[in-house]
Coordinates of N, CA and C in Angstrom, one line a residue:
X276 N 38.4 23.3 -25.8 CA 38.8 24.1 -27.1 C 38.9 25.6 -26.7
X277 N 39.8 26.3 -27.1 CA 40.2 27.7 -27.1 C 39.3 28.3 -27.8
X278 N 38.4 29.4 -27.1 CA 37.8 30.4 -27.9 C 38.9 31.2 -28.5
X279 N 38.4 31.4 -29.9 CA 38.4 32.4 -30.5 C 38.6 34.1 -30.2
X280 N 39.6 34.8 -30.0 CA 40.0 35.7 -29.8 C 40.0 36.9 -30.7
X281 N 38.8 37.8 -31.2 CA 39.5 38.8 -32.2 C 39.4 40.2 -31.5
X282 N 40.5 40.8 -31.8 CA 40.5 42.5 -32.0 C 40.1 43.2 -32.6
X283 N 39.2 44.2 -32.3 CA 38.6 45.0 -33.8 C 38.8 46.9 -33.3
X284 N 39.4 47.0 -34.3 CA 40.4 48.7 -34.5 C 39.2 49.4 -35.3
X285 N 39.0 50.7 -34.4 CA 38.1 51.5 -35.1 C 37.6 52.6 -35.1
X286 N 37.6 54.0 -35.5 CA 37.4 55.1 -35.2 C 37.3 56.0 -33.9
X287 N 35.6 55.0 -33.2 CA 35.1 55.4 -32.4 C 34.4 53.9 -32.0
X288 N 33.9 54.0 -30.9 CA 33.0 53.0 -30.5 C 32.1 53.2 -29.5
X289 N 30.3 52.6 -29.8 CA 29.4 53.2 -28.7 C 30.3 52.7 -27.2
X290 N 29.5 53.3 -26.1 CA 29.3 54.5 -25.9 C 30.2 55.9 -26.4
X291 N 31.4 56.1 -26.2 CA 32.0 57.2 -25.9 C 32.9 57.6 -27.9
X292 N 31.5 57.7 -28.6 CA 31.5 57.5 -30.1 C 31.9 58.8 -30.6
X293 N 32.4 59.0 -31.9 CA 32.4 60.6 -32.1 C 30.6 60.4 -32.9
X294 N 31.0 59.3 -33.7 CA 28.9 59.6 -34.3 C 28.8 58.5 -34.7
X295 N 27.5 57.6 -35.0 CA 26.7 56.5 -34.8 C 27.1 55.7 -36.2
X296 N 27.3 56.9 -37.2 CA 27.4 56.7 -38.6 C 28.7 55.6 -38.6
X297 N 30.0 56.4 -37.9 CA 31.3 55.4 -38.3 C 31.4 54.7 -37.1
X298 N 30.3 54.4 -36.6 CA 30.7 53.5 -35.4 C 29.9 51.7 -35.5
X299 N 28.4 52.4 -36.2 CA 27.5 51.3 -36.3 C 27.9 49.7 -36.9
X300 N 28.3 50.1 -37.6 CA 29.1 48.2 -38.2 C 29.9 47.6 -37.2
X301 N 30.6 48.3 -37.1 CA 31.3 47.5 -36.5 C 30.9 47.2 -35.0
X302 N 30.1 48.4 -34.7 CA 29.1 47.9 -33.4 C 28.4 46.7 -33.4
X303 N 27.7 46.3 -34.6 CA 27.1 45.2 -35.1 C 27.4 43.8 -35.1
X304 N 28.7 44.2 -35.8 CA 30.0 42.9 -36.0 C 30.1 42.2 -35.0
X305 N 30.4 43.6 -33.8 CA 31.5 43.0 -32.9 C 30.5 42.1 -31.9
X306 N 29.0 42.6 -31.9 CA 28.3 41.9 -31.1 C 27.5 40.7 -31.8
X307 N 27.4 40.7 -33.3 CA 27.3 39.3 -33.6 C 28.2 38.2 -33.5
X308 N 29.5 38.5 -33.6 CA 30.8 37.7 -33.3 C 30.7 36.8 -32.0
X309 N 30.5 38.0 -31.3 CA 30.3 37.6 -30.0 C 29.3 36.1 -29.6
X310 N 27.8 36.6 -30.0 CA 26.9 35.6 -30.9 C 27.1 34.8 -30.5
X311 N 27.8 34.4 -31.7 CA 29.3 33.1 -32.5 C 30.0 32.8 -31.5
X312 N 29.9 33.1 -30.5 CA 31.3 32.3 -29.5 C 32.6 32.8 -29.6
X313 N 32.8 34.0 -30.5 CA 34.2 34.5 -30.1 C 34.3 35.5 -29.3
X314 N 35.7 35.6 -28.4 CA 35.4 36.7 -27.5 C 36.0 38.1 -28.8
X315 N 35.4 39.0 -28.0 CA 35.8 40.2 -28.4 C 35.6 41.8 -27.6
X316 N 37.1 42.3 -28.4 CA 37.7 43.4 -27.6 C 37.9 44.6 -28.5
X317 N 37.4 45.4 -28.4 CA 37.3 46.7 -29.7 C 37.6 47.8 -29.0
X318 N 39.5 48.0 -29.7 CA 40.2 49.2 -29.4 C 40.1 50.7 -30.1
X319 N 39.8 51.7 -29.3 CA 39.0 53.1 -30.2 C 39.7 54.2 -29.7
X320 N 39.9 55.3 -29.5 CA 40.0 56.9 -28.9 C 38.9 56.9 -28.3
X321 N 38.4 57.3 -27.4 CA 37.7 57.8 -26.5 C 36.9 59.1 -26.7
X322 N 36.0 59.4 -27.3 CA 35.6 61.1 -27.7 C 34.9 61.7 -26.3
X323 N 35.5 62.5 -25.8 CA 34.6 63.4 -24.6 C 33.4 64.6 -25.5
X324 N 32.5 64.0 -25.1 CA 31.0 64.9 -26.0 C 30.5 65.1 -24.9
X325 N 29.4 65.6 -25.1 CA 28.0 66.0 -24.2 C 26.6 65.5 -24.4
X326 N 27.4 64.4 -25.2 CA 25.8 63.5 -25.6 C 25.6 62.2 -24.4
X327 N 24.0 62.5 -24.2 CA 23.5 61.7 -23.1 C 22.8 60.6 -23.9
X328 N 23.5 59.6 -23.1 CA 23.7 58.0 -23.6 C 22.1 57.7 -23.2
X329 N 21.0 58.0 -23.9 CA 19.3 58.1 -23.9 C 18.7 56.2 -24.2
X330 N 19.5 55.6 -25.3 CA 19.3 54.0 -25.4 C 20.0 53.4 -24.7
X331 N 19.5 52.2 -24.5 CA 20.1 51.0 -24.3 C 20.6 50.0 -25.1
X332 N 21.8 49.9 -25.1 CA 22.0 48.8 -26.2 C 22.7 47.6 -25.5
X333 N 22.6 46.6 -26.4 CA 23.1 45.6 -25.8 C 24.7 45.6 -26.2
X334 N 25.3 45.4 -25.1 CA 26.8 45.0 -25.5 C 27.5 44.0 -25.2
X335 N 28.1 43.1 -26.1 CA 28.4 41.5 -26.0 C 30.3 41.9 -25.7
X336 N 31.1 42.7 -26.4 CA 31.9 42.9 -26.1 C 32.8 43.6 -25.2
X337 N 33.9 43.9 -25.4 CA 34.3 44.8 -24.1 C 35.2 45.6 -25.0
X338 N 35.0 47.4 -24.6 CA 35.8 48.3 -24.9 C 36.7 48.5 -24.2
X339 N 38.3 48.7 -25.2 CA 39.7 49.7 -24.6 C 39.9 50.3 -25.1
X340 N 39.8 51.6 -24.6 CA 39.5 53.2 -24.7 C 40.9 53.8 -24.9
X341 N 41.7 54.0 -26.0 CA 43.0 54.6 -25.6 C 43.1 55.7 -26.1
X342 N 42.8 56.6 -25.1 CA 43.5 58.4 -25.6 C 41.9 58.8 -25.3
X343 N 41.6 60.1 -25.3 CA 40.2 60.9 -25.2 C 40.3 61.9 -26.3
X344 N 39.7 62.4 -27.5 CA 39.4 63.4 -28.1 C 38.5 64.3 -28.0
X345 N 38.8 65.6 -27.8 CA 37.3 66.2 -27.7 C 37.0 66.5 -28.7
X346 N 35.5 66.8 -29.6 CA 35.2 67.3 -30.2 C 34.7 69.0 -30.0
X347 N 34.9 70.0 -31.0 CA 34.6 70.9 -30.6 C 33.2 71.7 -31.6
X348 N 32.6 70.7 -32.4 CA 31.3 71.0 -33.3 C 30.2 69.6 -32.7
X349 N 29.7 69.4 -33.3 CA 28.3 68.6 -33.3 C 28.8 67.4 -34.2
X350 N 29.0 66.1 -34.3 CA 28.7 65.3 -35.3 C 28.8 65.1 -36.9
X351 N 29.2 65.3 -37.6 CA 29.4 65.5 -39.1 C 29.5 67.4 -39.4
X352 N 29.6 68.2 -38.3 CA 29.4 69.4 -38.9 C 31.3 69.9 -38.9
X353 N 31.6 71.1 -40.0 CA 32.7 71.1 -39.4 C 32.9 72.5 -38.7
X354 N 33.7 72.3 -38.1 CA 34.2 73.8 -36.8 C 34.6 74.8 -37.2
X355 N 33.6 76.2 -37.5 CA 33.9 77.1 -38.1 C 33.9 78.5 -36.9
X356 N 34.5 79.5 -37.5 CA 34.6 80.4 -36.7 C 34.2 81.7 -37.6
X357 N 33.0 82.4 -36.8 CA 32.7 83.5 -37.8 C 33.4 84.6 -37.5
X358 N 33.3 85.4 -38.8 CA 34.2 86.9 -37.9 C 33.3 87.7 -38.7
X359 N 33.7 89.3 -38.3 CA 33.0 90.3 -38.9 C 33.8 90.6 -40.4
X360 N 34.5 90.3 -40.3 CA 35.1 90.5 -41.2 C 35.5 89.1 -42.9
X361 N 34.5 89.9 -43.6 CA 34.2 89.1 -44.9 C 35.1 88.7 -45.5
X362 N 36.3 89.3 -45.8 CA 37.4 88.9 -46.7 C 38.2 87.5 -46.1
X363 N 38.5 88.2 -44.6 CA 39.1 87.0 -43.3 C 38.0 85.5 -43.3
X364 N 36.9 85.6 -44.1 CA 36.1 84.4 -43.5 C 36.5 83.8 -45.0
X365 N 36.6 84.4 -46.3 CA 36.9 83.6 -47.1 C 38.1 83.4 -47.5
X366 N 39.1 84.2 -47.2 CA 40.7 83.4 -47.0 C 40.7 82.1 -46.4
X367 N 39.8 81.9 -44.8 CA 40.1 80.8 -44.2 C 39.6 79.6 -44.7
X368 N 38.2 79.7 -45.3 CA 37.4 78.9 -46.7 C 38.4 78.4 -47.2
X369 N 39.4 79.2 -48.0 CA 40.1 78.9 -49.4 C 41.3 78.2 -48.8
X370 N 41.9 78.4 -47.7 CA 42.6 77.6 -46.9 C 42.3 76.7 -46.3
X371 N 40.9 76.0 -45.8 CA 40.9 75.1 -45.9 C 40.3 74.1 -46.9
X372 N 39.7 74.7 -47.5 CA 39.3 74.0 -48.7 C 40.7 73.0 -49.2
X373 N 41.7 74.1 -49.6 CA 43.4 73.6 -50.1 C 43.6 72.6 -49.2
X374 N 43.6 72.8 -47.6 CA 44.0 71.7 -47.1 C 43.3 70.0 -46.9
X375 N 42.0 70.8 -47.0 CA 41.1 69.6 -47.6 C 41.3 68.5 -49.1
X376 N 41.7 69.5 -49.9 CA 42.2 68.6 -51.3 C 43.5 68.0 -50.8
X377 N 44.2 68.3 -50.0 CA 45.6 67.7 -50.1 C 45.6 66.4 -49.1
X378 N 44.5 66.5 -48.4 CA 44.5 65.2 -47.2 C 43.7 64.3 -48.1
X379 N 42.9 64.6 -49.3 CA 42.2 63.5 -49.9 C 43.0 63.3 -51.1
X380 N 44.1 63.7 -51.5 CA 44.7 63.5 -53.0 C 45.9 63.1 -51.9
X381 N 46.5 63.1 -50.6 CA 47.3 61.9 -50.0 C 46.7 61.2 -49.5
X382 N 46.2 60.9 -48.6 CA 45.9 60.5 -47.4 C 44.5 59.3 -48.0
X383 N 43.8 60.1 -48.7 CA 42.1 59.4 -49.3 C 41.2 59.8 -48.0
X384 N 41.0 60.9 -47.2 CA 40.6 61.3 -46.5 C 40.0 62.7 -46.6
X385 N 38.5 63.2 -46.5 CA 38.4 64.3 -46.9 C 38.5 65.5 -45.8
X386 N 38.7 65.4 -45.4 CA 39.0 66.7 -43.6 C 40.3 65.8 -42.7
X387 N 41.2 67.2 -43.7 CA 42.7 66.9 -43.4 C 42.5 67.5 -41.3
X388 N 41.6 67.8 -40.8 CA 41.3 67.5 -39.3 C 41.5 66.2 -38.5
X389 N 40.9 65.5 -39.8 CA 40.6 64.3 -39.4 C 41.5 63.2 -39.2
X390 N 42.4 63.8 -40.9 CA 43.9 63.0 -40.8 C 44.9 63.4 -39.8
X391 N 44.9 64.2 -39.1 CA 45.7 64.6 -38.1 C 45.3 63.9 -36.7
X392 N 44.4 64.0 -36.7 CA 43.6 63.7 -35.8 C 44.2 61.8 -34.8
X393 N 43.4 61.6 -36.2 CA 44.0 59.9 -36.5 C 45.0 59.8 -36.7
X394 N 45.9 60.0 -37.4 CA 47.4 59.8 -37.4 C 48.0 60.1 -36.4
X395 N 47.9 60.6 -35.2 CA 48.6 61.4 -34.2 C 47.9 60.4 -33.0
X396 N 47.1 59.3 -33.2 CA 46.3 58.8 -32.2 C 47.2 57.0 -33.0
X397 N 47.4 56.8 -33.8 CA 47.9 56.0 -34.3 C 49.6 55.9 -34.1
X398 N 50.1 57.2 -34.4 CA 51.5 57.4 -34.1 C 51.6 57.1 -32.7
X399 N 50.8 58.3 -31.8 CA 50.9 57.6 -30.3 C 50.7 56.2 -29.6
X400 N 49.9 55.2 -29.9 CA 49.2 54.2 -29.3 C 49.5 53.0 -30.6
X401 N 50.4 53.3 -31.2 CA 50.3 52.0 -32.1 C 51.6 50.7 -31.3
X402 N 52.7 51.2 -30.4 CA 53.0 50.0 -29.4 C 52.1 49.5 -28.6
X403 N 50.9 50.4 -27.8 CA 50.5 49.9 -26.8 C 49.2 49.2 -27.6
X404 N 48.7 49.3 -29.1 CA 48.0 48.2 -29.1 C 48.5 47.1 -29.7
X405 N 50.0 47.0 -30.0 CA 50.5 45.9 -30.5 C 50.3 45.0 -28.9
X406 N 50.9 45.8 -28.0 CA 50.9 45.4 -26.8 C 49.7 44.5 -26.2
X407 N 48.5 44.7 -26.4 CA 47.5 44.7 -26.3 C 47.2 43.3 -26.8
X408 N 47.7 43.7 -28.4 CA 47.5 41.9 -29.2 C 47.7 40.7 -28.7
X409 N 49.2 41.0 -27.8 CA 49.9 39.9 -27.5 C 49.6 40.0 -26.5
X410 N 49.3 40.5 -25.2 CA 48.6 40.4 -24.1 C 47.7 39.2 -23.9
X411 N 46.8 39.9 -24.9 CA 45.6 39.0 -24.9 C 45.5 37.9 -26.2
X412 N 47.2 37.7 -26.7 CA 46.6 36.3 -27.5 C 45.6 36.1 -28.3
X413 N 45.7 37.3 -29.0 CA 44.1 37.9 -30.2 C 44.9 36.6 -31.2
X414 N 43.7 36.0 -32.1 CA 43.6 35.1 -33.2 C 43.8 36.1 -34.5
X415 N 42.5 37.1 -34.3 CA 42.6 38.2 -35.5 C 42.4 39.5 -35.1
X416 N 42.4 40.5 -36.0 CA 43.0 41.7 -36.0 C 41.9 42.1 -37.3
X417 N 40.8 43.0 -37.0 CA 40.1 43.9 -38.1 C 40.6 45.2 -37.7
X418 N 40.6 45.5 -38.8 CA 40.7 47.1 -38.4 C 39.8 47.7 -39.4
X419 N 38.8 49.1 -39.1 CA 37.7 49.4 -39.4 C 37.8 50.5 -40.0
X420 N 37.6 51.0 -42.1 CA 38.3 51.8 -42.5 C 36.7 52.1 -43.2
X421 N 36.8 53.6 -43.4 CA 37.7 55.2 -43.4 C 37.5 55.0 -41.7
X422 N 38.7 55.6 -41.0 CA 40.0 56.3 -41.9 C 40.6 55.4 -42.2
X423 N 41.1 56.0 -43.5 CA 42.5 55.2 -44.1 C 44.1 55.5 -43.5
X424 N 43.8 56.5 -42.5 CA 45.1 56.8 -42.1 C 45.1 55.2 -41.1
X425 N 44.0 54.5 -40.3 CA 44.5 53.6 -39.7 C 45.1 52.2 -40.5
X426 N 45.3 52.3 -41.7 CA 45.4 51.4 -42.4 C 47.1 51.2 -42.2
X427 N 47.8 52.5 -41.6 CA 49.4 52.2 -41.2 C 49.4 51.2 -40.3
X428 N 47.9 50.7 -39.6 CA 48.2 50.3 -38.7 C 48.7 48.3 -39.1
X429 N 48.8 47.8 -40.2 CA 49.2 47.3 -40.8 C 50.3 46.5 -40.7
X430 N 51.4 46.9 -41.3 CA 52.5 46.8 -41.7 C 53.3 46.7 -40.1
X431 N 52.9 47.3 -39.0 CA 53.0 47.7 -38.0 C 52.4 46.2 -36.8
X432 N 51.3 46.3 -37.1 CA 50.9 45.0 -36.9 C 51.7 43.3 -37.3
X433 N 51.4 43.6 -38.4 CA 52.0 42.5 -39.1 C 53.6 42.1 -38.6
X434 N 54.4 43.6 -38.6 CA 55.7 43.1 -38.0 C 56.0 42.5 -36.3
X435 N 55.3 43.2 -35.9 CA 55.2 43.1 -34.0 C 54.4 41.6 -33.8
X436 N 53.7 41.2 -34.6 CA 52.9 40.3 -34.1 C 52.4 39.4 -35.7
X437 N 53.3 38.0 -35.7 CA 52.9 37.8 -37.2 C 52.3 37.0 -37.5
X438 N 51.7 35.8 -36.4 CA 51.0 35.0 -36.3 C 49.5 35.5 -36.1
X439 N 49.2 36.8 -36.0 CA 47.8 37.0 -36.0 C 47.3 37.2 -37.3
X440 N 46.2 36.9 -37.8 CA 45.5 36.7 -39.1 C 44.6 38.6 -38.9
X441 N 44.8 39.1 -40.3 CA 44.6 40.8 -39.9 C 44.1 40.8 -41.1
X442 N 42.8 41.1 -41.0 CA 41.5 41.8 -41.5 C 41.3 43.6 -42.1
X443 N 41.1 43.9 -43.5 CA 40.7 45.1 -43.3 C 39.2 44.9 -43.9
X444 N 37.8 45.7 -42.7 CA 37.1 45.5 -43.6 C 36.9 47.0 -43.3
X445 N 36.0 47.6 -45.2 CA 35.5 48.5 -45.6 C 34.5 49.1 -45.3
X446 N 33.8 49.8 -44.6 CA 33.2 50.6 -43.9 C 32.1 51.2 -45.5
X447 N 33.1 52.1 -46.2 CA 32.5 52.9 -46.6 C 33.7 52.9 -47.6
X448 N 34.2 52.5 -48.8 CA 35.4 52.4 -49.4 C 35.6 53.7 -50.4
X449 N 34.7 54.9 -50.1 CA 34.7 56.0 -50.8 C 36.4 56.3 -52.1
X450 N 37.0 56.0 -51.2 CA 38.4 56.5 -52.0 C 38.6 55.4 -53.3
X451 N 37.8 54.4 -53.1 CA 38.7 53.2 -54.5 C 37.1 53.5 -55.7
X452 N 36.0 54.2 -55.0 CA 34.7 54.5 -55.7 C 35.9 55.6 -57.1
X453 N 36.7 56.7 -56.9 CA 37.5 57.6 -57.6 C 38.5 56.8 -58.3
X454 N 39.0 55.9 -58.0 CA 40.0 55.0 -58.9 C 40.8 55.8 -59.2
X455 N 41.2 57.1 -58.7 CA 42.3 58.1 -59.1 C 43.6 57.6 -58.9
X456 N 44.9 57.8 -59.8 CA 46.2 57.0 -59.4 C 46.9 58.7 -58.1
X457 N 46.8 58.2 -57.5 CA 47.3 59.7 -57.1 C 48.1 58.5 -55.4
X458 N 49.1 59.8 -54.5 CA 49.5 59.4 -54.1 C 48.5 58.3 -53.0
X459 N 47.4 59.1 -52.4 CA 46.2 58.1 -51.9 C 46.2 56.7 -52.5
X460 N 46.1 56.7 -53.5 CA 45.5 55.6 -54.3 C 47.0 54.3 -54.0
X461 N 48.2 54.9 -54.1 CA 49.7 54.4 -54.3 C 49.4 53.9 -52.7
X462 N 49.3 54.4 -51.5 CA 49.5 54.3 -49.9 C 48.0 53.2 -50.0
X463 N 47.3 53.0 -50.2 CA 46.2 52.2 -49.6 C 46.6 50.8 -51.0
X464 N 47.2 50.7 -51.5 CA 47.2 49.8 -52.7 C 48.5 49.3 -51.8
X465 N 49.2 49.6 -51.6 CA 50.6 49.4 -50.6 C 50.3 48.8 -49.3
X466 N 49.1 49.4 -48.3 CA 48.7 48.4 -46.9 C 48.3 47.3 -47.6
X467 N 47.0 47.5 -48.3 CA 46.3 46.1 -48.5 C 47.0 45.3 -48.9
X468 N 48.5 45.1 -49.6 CA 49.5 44.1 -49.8 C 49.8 43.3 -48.1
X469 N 49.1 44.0 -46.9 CA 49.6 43.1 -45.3 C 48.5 42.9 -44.5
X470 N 47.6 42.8 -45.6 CA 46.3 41.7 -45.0 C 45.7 40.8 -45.8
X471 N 45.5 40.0 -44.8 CA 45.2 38.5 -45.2 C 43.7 38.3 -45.6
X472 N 43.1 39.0 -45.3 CA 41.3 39.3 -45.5 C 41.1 40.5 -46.1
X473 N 40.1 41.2 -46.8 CA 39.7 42.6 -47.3 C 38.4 41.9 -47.4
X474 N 37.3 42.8 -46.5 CA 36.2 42.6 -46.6 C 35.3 43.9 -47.0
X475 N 34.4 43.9 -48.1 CA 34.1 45.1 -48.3 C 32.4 44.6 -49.0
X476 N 31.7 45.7 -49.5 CA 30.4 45.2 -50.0 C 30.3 46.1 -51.7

């Protein structure tokens, strides 16, 4: 009998994590699955940090690392730059702030950093993990949200590869907590129409 094959799509993944927070579930997942007798392979960005890998953890699965991001703050903090100059520190505030409302009233994403970030890591590498699927003859396909920008990864999926059964589970579903009709709310109501699973708590 054929093991079970799944792919699991996701921010970051231990070791080479941006932070523990959006990595831990699916850390979990992927090593109880494992467990269970399915194989598993959990595709991420690669974050180059300065954090010294101090635990041991057990790992049942196997990471493919595509692309490296650096971080240039600490973990949940965001990257600020001081100046002497007061007026110049709250223009850039108010500028990002604006750009901040506009990545979460599109996108459903609060640090339009972030949506760049991800989208441009999705834009780049979204053939080579289709590639990837069929390579390795994946059964299913999770992909691990916020971010909601990987949620393009979808429709994208679904067309390149259509016999794979594709999963979105909910991490942290912040954006449907606002029930706002806004363009966010239109774009994530629109992926979840090309999965066959929504798993959320």
């Amino acid at each position: 009998m054929k093991m079970q094959k799944i792919i699991i799509i996701c921010p970051s993944m231990w070791p080479k994590m941006s932070m523990w927070g959006e990595t831990q579930r699916m850390f979990y997942l992927a090593n109880y699955l494992a467990g269970q007798g399915y194989e598993i392979i959990v595709i991420s960005p690669a974050y180059e940090t300065n954090r010294k890998i101090s635990d041991a953890r057990e790992q049942r699965y196997r990471n493919i690392y595509l692309g490296t991001i650096k971080r240039t703050g600490k973990p949940g903090q965001a990257v600020t730059t001081l100046t002497r100059d007061g007026i110049l520190r709250k223009i850039k505030r108010q500028i990002s702030g604006m750009a901040n409302r506009y990545g979460e009233w599109f996108y459903g994403e609060q640090d339009i950093t972030e949506v760049h970030k991800k989208s441009s890591w999705v834009r780049k590498y979204r053939d080579k993990i289709c590639q990837i699927i069929k390579e390795e003859r994946a059964d299913t396909v999770i992909i691990s949200m916020p971010g909601f920008t990987f949620m393009k990864l979808g429709p994208i999926i679904r067309n390149a590869c259509a016999n794979v059964k594709l999963i979105y589970d909910y991490r942290d579903p912040w954006h449907l907590w606002r029930y706002k009709k806004n363009p966010a709310y239109y774009r994530e109501k629109l992926y979840l129409g090309y999965a066959d699973c929504i798993v959320g708590f």
